XYZ file of C-alpha atoms in Angstrom:
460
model
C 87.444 118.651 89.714
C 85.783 115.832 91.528
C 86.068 112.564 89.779
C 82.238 112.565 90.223
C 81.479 116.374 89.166
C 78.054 115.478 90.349
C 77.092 113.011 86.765
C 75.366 110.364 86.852
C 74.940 108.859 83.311
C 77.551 106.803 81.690
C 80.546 108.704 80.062
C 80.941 111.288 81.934
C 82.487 110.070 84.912
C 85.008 108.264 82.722
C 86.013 111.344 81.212
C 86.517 113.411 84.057
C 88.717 110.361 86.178
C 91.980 111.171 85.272
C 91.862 114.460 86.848
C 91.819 113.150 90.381
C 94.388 113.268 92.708
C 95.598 110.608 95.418
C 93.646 112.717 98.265
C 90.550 113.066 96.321
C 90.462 109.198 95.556
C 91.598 108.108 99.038
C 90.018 110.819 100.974
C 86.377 108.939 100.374
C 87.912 105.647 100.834
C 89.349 106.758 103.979
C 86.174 108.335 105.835
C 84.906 104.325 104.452
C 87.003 102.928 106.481
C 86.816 104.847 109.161
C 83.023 104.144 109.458
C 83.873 100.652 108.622
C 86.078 100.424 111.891
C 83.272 102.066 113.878
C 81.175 99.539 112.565
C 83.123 96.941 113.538
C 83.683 98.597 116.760
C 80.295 98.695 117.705
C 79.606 95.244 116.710
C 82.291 94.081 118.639
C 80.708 95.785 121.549
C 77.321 94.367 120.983
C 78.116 90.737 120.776
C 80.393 91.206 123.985
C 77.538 92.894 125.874
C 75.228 89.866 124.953
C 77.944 87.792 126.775
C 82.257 86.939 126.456
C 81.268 83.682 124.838
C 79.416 85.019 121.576
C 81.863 87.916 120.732
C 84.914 84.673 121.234
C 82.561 82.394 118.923
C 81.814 85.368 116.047
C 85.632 86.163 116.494
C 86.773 82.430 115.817
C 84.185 82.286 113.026
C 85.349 84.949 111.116
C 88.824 84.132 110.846
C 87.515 80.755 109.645
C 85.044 82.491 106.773
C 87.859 85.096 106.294
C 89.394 82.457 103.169
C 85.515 82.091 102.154
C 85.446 85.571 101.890
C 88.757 85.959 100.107
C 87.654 83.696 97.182
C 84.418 85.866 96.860
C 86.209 88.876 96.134
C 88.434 87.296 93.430
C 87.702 89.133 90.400
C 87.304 92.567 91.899
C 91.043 92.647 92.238
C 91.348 92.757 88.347
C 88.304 94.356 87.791
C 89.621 98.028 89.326
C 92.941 96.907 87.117
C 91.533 96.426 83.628
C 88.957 99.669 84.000
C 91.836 102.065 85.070
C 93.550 101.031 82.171
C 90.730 101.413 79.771
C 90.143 104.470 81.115
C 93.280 105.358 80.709
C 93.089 104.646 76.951
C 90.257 106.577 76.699
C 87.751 103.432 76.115
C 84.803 103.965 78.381
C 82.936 101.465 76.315
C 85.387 98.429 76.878
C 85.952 99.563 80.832
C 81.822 98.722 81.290
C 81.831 95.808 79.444
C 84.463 94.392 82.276
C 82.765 95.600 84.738
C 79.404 93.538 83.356
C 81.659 90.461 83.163
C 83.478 90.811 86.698
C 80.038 91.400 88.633
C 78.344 88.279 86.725
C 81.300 86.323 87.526
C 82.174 87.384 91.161
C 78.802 86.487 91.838
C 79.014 82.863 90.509
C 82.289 82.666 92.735
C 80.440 83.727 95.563
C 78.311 80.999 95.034
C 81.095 78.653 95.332
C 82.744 80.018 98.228
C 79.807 79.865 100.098
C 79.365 76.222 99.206
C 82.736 75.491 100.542
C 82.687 77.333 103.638
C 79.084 75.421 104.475
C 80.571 72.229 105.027
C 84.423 72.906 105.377
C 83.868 75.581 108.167
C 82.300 73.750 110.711
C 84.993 70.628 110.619
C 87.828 73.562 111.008
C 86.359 74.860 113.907
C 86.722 71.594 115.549
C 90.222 70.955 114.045
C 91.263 74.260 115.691
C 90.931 72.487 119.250
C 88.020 75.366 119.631
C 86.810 75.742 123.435
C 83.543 73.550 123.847
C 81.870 76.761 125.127
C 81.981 78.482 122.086
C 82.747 76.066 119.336
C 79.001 74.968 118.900
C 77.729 78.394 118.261
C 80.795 79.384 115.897
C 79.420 76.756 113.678
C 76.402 77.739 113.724
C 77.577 81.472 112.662
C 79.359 79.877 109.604
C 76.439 77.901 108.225
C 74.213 81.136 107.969
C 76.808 83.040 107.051
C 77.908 80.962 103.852
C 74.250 81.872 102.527
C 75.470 85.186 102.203
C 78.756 84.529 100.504
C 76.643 85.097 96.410
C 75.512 88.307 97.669
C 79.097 89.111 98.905
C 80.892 87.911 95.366
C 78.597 91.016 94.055
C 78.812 93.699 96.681
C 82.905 93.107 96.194
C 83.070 92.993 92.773
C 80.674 95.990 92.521
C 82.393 98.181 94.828
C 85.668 97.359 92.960
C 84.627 98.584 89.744
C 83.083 101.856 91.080
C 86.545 102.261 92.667
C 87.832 101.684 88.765
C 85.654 104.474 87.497
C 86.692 107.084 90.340
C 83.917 106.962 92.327
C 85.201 107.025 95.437
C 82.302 109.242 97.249
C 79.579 106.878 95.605
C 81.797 104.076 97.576
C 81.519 105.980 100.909
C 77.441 106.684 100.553
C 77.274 102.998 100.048
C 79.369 101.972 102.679
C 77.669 104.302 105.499
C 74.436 102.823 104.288
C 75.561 99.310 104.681
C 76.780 100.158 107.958
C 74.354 101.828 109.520
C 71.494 98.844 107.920
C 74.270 96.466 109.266
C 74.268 97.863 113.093
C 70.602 97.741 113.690
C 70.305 94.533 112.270
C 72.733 93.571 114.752
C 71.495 95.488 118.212
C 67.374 94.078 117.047
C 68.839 90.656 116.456
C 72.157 89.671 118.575
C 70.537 91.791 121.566
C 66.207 91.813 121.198
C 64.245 94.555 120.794
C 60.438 94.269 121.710
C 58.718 90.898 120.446
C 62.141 89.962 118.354
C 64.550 87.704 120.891
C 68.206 87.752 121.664
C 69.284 85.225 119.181
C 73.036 85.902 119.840
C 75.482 84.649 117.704
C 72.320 83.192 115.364
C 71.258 86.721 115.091
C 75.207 88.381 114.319
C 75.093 85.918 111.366
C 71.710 87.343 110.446
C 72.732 90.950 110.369
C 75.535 89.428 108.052
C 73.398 87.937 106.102
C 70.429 90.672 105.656
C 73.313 93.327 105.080
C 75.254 91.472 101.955
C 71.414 90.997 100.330
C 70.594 94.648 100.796
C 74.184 96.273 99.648
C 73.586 94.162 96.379
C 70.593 94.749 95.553
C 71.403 98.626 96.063
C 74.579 98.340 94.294
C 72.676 96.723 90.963
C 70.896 99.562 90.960
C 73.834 101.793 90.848
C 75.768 100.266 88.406
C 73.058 99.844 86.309
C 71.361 103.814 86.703
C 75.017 105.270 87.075
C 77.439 103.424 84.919
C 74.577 101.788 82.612
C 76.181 98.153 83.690
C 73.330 95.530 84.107
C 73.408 91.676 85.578
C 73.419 89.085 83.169
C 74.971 85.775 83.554
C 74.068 84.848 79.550
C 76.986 87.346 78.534
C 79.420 84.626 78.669
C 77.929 83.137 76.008
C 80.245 85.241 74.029
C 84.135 84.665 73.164
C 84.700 88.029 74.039
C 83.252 88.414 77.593
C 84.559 85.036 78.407
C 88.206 86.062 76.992
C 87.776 89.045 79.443
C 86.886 86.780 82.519
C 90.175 84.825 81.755
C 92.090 87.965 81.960
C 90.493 88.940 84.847
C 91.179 85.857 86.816
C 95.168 85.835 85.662
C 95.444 89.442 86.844
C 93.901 88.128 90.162
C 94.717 84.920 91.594
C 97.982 85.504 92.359
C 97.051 88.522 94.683
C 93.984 86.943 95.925
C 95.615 83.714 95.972
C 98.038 85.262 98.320
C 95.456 86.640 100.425
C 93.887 83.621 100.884
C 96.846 82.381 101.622
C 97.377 84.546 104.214
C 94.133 83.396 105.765
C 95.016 80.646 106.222
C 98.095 81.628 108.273
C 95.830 83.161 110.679
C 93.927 80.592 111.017
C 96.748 78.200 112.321
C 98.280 81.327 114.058
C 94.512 81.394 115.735
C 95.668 77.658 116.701
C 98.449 78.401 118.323
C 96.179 81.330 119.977
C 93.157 78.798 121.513
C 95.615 76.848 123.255
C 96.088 79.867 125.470
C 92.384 80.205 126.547
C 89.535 82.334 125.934
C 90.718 85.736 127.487
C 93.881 85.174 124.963
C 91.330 84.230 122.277
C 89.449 88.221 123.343
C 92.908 89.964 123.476
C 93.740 88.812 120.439
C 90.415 89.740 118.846
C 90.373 93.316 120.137
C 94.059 93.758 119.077
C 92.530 92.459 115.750
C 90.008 95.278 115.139
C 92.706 97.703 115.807
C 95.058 96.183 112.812
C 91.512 95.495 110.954
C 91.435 99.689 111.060
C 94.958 100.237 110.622
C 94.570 97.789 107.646
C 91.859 100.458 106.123
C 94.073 103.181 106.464
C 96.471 101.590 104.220
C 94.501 100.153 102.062
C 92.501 103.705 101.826
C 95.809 105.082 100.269
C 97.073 101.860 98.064
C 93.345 101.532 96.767
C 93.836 105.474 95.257
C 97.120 104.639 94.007
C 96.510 101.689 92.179
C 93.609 103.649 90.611
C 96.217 106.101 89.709
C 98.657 104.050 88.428
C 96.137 102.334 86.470
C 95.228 105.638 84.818
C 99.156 106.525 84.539
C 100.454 103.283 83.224
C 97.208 102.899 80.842
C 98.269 106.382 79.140
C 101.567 105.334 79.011
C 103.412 107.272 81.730
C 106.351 105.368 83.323
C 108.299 107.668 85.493
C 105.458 109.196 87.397
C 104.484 105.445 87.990
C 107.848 104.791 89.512
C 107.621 108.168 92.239
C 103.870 108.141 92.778
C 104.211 104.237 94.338
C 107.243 105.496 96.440
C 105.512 108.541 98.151
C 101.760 106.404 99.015
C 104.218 104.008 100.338
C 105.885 106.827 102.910
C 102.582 108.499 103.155
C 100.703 105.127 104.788
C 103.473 104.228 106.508
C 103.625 107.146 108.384
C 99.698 107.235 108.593
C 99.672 103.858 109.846
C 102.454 104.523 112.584
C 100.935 107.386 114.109
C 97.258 105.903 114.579
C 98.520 102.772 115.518
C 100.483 105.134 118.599
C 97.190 106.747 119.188
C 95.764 103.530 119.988
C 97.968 102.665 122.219
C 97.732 105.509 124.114
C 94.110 105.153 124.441
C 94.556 101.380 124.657
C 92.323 101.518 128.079
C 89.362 103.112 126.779
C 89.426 100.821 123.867
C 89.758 97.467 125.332
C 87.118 99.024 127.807
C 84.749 98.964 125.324
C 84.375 95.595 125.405
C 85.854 93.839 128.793
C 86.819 94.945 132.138
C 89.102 91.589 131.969
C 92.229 92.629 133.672
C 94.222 89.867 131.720
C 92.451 90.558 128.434
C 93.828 94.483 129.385
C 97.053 93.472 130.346
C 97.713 90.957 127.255
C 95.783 93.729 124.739
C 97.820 96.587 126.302
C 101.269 94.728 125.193
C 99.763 93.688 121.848
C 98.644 97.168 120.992
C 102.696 98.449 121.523
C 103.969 95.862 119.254
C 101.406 96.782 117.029
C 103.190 100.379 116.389
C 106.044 98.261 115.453
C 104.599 96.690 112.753
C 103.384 99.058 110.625
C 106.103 100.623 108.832
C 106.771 97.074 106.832
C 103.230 96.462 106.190
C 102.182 99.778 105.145
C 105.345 99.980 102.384
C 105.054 96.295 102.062
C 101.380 96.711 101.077
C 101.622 99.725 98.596
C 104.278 98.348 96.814
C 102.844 94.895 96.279
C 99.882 96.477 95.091
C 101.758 98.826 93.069
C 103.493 96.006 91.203
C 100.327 94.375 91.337
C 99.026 97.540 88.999
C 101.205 97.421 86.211
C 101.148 93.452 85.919
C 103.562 92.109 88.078
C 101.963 89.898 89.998
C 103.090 86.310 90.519
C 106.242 87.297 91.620
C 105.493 89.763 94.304
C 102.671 86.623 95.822
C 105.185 83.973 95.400
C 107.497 86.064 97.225
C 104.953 87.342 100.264
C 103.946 83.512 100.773
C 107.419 81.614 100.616
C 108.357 84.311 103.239
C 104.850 83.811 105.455
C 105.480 80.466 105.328
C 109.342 79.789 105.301
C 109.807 82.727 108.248
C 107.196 83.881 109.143
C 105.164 80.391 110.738
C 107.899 78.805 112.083
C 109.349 82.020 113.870
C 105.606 82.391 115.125
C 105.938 78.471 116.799
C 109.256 78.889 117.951
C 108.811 82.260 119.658
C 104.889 81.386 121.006
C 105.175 77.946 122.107
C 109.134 76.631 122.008
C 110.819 79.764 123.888
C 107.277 80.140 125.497
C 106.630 83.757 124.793
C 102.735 83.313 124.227
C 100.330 85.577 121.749
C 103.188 88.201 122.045
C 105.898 85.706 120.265
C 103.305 86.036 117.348
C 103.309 89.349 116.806
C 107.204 89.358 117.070
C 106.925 86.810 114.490
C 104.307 89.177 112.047
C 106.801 92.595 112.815
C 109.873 90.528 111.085
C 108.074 89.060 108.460
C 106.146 92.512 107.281
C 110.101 93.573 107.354
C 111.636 91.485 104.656
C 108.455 91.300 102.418
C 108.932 95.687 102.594
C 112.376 95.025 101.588
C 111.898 92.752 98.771
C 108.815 94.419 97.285
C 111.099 97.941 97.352
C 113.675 96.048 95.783
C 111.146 94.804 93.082
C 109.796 98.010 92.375
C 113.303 99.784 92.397
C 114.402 97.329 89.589
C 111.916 98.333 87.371
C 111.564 95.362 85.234
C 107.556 95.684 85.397
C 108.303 98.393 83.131
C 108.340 95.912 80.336
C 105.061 93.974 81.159
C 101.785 95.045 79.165
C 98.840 94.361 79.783
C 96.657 91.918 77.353
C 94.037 94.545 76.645
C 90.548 93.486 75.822
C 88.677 94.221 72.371
């Protein structure tokens, strides 16, 4: 049975949950991201037809907001965590009353991330030796599109704890809603449509904007009709709720902490990037929304896994824990692989989409082949971590992924880029190494099986 089964009041979802399988959990998420890479395909496309310049500025700005982002998104990472295990316990009650605490708090961390980014963005863009012909405008983007960053906290945390409840399709509907409200906003505002002007990359931070306001207020009204979970930033009034927000925060910062980490790898890997011009600046950023897809399809699969092992671990299984992470790992790796082949094969068509540059092409085509490459080590890499991540073990599997990003994976990047002068390819070398040795230490991890002795503080 569906872990829906067509409900919609409280209870009866959580009842039905544990029934699902990997491919009816991932399935949903999968067609998500699949319309989320068409969404960011199209986007992509309509800043670039409105001229090179915006889709380089929007590209530069969102690998700058990409940490802002991170932080928003904080709690959600626990949230899907702590529900899968009270579901798998059999307390329905408990798993809502986290999800009322994560969406209150997300929000507030929204809040603060969008803060940040408002007057820390602009100054990075400038630090990042930006080209003057796009660095005004990426600016610009940021500013409007730290107002949005509350609304995001929500949205995140929202989505996570439908995730936590099984509710994969309810995630897709959402998303394709989102998307398809997100792409007109864009063509009507980045391109014009009757009295309304091109505003450009003004009007891509609009869309942004108007989007993240609309999928939260839809999203309230979901949790609250469908799981019976209402906003209300008073609840932390109580020891309880506030004892569940610290739980929720240990479970995860260190994954989010690594991711935001992470982010900030790219961004001086986009450094090392600008100095190259803006046609490296466009390869890059196409070859980006290729791994931003092949990034979906993995985390399609590890986001139905860790619901499952929630579920598994929570009732206290411990050997179906240990196979289940091993075969989502082969599955997405060989997932990944295979699409990321496909685009290459069709890397002319795709790269037409947006340029008819022939170094952009010729720079994409190369990046697009080592992209194949990559994928088997972040695919097992990303299961596992997330895996470990699952069952409680996770400061050791981000202290591991960020001594090795920054101890091999950064300098290799500036040696092989700009010392032996192999360019945005010597990156990407760089990335295919590092994905490598984090695969082999997370499988290592997970083979040892000490997380077997972790439990998780439960709420009451």
């Amino acid at each position: 049975m569906s872990a829906e089964g067509g409900a919609s009041g409280p209870g009866i979802a959580e009842r039905q949950a544990p029934a699902s399988s990997l491919f009816q959990l991932s399935f949903p998420l999968f067609l998500h991201s699949v319309a989320m890479f068409a969404v960011v395909l199209l986007d992509t496309m309509i800043v670039s037809h409105h001229a090179l310049a915006t889709a380089a500025a929007v590209q530069v700005a969102n690998q700058v907001a990409m940490v802002a982002f991170e932080v928003s998104a904080l709690l959600g990472v626990g949230a899907v965590i702590l529900i899968a295990h009270a579901l798998g316990r059999g307390d329905a009650a408990a798993a809502r009353e986290i999800a009322a605490v994560a969406v209150a708090a997300n929000t507030l961390l929204g809040v603060a991330a969008g803060l940040l980014l408002a007057v820390a963005g602009p100054p990075l863009v400038t630090l990042l030796d930006t080209p003057d012909a796009i660095a005004g405008e990426a600016q610009t983007y940021l500013r409007v599109v730290a107002a949005a960053m509350g609304f995001n906290g929500y949205v995140v945390a929202a989505t996570a704890c439908l995730r936590g409840f099984g509710r994969s399709r309810t995630v897709l509907a959402l998303g394709l809603f989102a998307a398809v409200f997100y792409l007109v906003a864009e063509l009507v505002l980045v391109l014009g449509a009757g009295p309304i002007p091109a505003f450009g990359t003004l009007g891509s931070a609009l869309g942004t904007l108007a989007t993240r306001v609309a999928a939260a207020l839809t999203l309230a009204l979901v949790l609250l009709r469908g799981l019976g979970v209402g906003f209300d930033l008073h609840l932390f009034r109580h020891a309880g709720r506030r004892r569940i927000a610290a739980q929720l925060v240990s479970i995860s910062l260190p994954s989010v902490a690594d991711n935001i980490a992470y982010g900030g790898y790219q961004i001086v890997l986009l450094g090392l990037v600008t100095g190259h011009g803006v046609a490296a600046v466009l390869a890059r950023g196409y070859v980006m929304i290729a791994l931003a897809f092949l990034t979906l399809v993995v985390m399609a699969v590890s986001h139905g896994n860790e619901v499952l092992i929630g579920w598994l671990r929570g009732a206290g299984g411990t050997g179906t824990v240990q196979a289940r992470a091993l075969r989502s790992a082969a599955i997405a790796a060989i997932a990944a692989t295979a699409v990321a082949a496909l685009l290459h094969a069709l890397a002319g068509p795709f790269l037409g989409l947006f340029t008819d540059d022939p170094a952009v092409h010729a720079l994409g085509r190369e990046l697009l082949f080592l992209t194949i490459l990559l994928q088997p080590g972040f695919a097992v890499n990303t299961i596992l971590f997330h895996s470990l991540k699952a069952v409680g073990d996770t400061r050791w599997p981000a202290v591991v992924s960020q001594a090795t990003t920054w101890c091999v994976g950064l300098p290799l990047a500036v040696l092989l880029s700009s010392v032996l002068g192999c360019g945005v390819a010597g990156i990407w070398y760089a990335l295919i190494l590092e994905e490598a040795l984090k695969a082999v230490f997370m499988l290592l991890r997970w083979q040892g099986r000490s997380w077997q002795r972790r439990v998780l503080f439960e709420p009451t």
